[in-house]
Coordinates of C-alpha atoms in Angstrom, one line a residue:
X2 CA -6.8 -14.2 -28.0
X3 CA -8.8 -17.1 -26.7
X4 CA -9.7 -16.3 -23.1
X5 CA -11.3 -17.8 -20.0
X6 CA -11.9 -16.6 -16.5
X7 CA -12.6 -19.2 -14.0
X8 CA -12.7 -19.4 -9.7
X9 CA -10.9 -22.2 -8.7
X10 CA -11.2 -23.8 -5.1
X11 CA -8.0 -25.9 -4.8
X12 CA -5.8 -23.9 -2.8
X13 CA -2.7 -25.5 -3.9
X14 CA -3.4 -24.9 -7.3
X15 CA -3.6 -21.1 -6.1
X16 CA -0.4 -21.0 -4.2
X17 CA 1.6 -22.8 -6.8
X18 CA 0.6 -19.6 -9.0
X19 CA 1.4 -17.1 -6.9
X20 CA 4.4 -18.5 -5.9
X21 CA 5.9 -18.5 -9.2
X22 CA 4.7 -15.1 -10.5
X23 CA 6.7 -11.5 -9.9
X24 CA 3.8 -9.8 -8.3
X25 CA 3.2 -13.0 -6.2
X26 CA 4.1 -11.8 -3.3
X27 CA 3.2 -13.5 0.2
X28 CA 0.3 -11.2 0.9
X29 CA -1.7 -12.7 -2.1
X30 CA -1.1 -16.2 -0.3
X31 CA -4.4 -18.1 0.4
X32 CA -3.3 -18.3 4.1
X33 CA -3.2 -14.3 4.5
X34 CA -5.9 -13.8 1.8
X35 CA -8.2 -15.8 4.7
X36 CA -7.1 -15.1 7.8
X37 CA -8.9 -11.4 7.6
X38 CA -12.4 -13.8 8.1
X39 CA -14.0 -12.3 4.6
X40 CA -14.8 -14.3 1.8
X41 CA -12.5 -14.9 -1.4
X42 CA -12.9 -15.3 -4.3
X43 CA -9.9 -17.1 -6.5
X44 CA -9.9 -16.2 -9.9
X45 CA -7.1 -17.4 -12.7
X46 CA -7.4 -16.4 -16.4
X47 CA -6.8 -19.2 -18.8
X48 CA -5.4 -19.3 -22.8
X49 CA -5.8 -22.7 -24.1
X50 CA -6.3 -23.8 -21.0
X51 CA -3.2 -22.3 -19.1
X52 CA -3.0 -19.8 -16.6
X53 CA -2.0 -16.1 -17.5
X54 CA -3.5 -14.3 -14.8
X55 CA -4.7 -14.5 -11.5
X56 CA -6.5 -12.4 -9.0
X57 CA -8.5 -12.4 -5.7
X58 CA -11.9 -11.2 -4.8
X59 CA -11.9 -10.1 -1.0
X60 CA -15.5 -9.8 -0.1
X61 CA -17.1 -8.2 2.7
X62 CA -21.0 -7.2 2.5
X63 CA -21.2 -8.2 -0.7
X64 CA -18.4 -5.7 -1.8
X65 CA -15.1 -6.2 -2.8
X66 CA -12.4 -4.4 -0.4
X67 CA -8.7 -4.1 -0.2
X68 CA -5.7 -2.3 1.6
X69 CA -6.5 -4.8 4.3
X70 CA -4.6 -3.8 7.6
X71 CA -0.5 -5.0 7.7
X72 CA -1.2 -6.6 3.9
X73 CA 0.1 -5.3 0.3
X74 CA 0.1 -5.7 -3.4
X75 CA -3.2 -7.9 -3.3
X76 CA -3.9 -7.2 -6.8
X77 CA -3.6 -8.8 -10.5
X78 CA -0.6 -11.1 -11.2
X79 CA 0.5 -12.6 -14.2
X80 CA 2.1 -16.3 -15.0
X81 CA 5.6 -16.3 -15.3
X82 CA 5.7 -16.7 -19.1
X83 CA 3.6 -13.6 -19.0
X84 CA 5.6 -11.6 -17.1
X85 CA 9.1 -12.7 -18.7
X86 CA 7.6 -11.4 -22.3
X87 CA 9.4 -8.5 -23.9
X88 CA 9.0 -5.7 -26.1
X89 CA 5.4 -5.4 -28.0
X90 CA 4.7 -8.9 -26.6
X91 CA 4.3 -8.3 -23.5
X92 CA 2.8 -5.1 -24.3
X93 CA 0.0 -6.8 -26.4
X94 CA -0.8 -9.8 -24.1
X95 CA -0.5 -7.9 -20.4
X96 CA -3.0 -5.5 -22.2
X97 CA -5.6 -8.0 -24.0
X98 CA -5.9 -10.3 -20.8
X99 CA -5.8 -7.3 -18.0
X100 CA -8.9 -5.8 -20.1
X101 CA -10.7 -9.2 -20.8
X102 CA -9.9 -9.5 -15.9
X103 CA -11.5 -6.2 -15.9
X104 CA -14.5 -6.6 -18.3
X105 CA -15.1 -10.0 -16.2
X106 CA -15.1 -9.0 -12.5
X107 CA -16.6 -5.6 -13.1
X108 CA -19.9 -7.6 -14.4
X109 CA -19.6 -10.2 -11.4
X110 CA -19.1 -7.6 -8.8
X111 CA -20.5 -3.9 -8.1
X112 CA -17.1 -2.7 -7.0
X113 CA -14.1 -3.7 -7.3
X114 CA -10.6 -2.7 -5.6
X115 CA -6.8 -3.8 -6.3
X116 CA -3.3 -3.0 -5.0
X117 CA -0.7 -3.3 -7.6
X118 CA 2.3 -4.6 -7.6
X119 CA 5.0 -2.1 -8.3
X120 CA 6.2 -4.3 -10.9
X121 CA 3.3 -3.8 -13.0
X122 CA 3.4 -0.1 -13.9
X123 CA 0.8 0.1 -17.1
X124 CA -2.3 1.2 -15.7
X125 CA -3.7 2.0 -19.1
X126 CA -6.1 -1.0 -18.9
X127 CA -8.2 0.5 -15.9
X128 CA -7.7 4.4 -17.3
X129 CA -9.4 2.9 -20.7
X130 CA -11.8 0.8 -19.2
X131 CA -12.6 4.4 -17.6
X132 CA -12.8 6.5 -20.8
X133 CA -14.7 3.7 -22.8
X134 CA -17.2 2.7 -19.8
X135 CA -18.5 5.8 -18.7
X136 CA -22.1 4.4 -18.0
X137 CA -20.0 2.5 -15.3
X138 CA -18.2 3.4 -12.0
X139 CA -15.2 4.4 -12.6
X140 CA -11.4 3.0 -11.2
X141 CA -10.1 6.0 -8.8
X142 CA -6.6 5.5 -8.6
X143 CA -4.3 6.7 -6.0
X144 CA -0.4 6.5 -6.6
X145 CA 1.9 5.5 -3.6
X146 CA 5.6 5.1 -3.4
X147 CA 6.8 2.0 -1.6
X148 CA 11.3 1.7 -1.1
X149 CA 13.7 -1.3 -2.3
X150 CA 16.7 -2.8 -1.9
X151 CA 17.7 -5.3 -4.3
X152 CA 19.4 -7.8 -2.6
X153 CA 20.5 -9.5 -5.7
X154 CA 23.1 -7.2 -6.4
X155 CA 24.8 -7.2 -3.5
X156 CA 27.2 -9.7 -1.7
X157 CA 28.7 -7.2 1.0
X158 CA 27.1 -5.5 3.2
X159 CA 30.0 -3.7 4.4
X160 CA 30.7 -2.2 1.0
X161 CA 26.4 -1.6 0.9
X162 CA 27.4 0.5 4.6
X163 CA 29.6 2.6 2.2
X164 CA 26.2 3.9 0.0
X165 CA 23.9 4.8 3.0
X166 CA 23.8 8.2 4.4
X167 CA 26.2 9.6 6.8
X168 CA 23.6 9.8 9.4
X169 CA 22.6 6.4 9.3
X170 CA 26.5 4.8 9.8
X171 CA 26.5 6.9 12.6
X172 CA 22.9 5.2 13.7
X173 CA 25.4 1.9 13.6
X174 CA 28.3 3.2 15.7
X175 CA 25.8 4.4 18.4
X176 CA 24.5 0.9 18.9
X177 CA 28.1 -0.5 18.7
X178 CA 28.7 2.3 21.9
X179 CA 25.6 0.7 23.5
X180 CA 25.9 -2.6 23.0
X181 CA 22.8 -3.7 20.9
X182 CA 22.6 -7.1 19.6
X183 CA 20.0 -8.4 17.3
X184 CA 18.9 -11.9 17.6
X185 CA 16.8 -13.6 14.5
X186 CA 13.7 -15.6 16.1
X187 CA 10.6 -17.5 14.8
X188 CA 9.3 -17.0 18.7
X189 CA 7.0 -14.6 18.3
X190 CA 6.1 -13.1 22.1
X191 CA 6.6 -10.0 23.4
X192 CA 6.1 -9.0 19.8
X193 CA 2.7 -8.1 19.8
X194 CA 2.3 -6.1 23.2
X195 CA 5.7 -4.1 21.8
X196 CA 3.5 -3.1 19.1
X197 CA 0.8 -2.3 21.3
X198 CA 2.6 -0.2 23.8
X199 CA 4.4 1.7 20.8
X200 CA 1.4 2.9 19.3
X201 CA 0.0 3.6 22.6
X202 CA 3.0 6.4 23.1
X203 CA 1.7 7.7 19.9
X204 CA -1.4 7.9 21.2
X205 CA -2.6 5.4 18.7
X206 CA -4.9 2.8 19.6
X207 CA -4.7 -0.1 18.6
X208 CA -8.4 -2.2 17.8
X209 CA -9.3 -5.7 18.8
X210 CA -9.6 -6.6 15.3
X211 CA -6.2 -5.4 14.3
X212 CA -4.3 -7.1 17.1
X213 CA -6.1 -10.4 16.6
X214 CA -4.3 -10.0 12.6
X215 CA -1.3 -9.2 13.6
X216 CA -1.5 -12.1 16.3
X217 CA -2.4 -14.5 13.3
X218 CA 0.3 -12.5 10.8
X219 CA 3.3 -13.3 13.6
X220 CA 2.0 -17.1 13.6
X221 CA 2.5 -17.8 10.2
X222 CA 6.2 -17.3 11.1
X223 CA 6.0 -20.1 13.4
X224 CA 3.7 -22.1 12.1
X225 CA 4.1 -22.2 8.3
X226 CA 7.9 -20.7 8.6
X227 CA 6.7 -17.4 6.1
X228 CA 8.9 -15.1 7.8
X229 CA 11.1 -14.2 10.8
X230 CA 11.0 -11.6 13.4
X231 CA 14.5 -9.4 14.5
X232 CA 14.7 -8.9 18.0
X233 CA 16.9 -6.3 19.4
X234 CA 18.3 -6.1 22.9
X235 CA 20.0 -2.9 25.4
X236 CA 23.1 -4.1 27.4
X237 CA 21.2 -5.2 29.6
X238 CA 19.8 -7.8 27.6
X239 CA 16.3 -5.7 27.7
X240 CA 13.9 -6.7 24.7
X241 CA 13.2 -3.0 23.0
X242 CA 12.5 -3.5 19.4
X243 CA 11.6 -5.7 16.9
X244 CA 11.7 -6.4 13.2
X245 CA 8.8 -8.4 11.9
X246 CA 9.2 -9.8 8.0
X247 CA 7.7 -11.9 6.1
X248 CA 8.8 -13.5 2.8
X249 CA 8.0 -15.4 -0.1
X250 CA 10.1 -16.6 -3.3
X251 CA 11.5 -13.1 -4.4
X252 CA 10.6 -10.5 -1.6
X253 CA 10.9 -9.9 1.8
X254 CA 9.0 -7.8 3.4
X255 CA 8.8 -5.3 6.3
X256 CA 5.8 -6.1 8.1
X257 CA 5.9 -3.7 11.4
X258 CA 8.9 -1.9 13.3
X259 CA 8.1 -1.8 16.8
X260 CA 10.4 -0.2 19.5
X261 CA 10.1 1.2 23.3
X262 CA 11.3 4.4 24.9
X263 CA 14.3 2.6 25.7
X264 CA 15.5 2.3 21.8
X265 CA 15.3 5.5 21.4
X266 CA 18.7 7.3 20.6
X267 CA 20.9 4.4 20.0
X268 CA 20.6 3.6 16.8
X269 CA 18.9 0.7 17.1
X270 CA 16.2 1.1 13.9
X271 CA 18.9 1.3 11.8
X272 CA 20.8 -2.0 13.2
X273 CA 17.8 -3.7 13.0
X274 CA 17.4 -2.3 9.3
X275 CA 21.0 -3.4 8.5
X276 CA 20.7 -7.1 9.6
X277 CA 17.5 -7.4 7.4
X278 CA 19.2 -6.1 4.3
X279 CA 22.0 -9.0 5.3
X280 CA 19.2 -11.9 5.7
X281 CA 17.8 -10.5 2.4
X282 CA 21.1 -10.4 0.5
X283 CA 22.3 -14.2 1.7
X284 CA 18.9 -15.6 -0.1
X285 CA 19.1 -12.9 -2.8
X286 CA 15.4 -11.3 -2.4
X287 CA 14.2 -7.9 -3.2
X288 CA 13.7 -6.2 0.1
X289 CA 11.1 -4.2 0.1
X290 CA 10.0 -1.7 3.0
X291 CA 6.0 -1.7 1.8
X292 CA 5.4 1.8 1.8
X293 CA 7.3 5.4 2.1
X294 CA 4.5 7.5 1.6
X295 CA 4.9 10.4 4.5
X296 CA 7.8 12.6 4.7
X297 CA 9.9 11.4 7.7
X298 CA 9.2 7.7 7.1
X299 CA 10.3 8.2 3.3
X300 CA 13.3 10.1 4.1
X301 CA 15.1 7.6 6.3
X302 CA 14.0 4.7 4.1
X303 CA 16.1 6.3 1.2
X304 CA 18.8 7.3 3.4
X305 CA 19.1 3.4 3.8
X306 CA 20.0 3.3 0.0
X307 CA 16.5 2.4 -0.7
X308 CA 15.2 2.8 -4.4
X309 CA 12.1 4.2 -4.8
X310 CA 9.0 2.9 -6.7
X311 CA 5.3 3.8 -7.6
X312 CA 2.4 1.6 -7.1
X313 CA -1.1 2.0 -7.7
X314 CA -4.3 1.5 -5.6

C-alpha cells in the first residue's frame, strides 16, 4: 500500500476532513483543537494522493498531550471511504495505514497520546506496535465507557419516554408539578458562573485556566453556531440549570450540566436530558453523553435508555 504522511497548514482543508469522517467529531475541529493555546500539529495520511487518515498533534513542552479539559475523541480518523469499507477490507486497510500513523509520529515525537473514537474499536495496531517495538515506550491504554442515544432511530419521543426507567418518567412529572420550562439559547450568560457556583458546592474549584476554556467553548455557540445551550427555569422564571452541547455533522454532544440548589428535587436534569434527546432526534444525530465512567453518573445515563460503548485512551 503506497503511503504518505504529511502536516498540512490550510485549515479548511482540515475541517472539510473532519467534517466528513465518523470519528470527526467537533472536538477534533481546528477551532477547539487551538483554542487550548498549545501548538498543533495537522497530520492527514495520503494513498495516491488522497486522504485516508488524519490526526492531530497537541503540543505542549515539546510533548504531545491529550484528554484536554471539556474536549473528547481527539484521536485518529479515517476518510469516509475508509470507514464505509466492509469485511476483510476494512480490516486490511484500517490496519496497514493505522500502523504506517503510528510508525510515523512515534519517530517525530517522543510521546505521543490519543482519544479514540468509540467507533474505532480495533486497537490491535497500538497493542502490536507494543509487542513488536519493545526497545520503544510503550502505548498504556486505559478503557472508558462513554453512553448513546441514537437519534436516528427515533421519531417520537413520547414512545422513546416509554423505554426509560420508571424513575426517570417520574423525574418528568415532578417538573410538570413545578413548572419547569426549558428554553433553547445561543446567549451564553449566566452559563459560566452556574458552572462555577455548582462546583463550588462540591467543593470543587474551578482554575483560571479552565474557566477561560469553557468561556471560549460557550462562544463558539454564538459565534460559529457549533452548538446550543438548554436553559431551564423554576416557576418563578429563576435561571437554575443549563444544558451546554455542542455538535457537528453526526453527534451531539453533552458538554457540561450545570444546576443550582434550587434544581434540586424537581426533576429538572432529566427535562433538560429529555429536550436534548428531542433536538438530537429532529436533525437525526447520535447523542452522545461523553463519558459514564463513575457509578452514579453511569447509572442515570443508562436509565435514560442510553447504550453503552467503550473507548480507548
Amino acid at each position: 500500500m503506497n503511503l504518505k504522511m504529511e502536516l498540512i497548514n490550510p485549515k479548511d482543508v482540515w475541517n472539510d476532513f473532519v467534517n466528513d469522517s465518523e470519528q470527526g467529531v467537533v472536538f477534533n475541529k481546528s477551532e477547539i483543537l487551538e483554542i487550548y493555546g498549545y501548538k498543533v500539529d495537522y497530520w492527514i495520511v495520503f494513498k495516491k494522493d488522497m486522504p485516508k487518515l488524519a490526526i492531530a498533534i497537541i503540543i505542549k513542552n515539546k510533548s504531545a498531550v491529550n484528554n484536554l479539559p471539556f474536549s473528547y475523541y481527539q484521536g485518529p480518523m479515517f476518510s469516509k471511504d475508509v470507514n464505509e469499507l466492509k469485511g476483510i477490507k476494512k480490516f486490511e486497510w484500517t490496519t496497514k495505514i493505522l500502523t504506517f500513523a503510528i510508525q510515523k509520529l512515534t519517530h517525530e515525537y517522543r510521546n505521543i497520546s490519543f482519544s479514540l473514537h468509540w467507533s474505532l474499536n480495533d486497537i490491535r495496531p497500538f497493542t502490536w506496535f507494543n509487542e513488536l517495538s519493545p526497545e520503544k515506550p510503550n502505548f498504556n491504554i486505559k478503557p472508558k465507557y462513554t453512553a448513546i442515544i441514537d437519534c436516528r432511530k427515533n421519531d417520537s419521543i413520547n414512545d422513546y419516554i416509554l423505554n426509560i426507567r420508571r424513575d426517570r418518567r417520574q423525574d418528568l412529572r415532578y417538573a410538570n408539578d413545578n413548572y419547569i420550562t426549558i428554553k433553547k439559547t445561543q446567549k451564553t450568560n449566566e452559563v459560566l458562573e452556574l458552572y462555577i457556583e455548582t462546583l463550588k458546592e462540591k467543593k470543587i474549584q474551578v482554575t483560571d485556566n479552565e474557566s477561560n476554556i469553557l468561556e471560549s467553548l460557550l462562544n463558539l455557540t454564538k459565534n460559529k453556531k457549533m452548538g446550543y445551550i438548554l436553559k431551564a427555569y423554576n416557576k418563578n422564571q429563576e435561571f437554575i440549570a443549563a444544558q451546554f452541547v455542542l455538535e457537528d455533522k453526526y453527534y451531539s454532544h453533552g458538554v457540561a450540566l450545570v444546576g443550582s440548589k434550587k434544581a434540586n428535587g424537581l426533576g429538572v436534569k432529566t427535562l433538560l436530558n429529555l429536550e436534548w434527546i428531542k433536538e438530537s432526534m429532529s436533525k437525526k444525530l447520535i447523542l452522545d453523553y461523553n463519558g459514564a465512567n463513575s457509578p452514579n453518573l453511569a447509572d442515570y445515563k443508562h436509565s435514560m435508555s442510553a447504550e453503552p460503548k467503550i473507548f480507548f485512551n
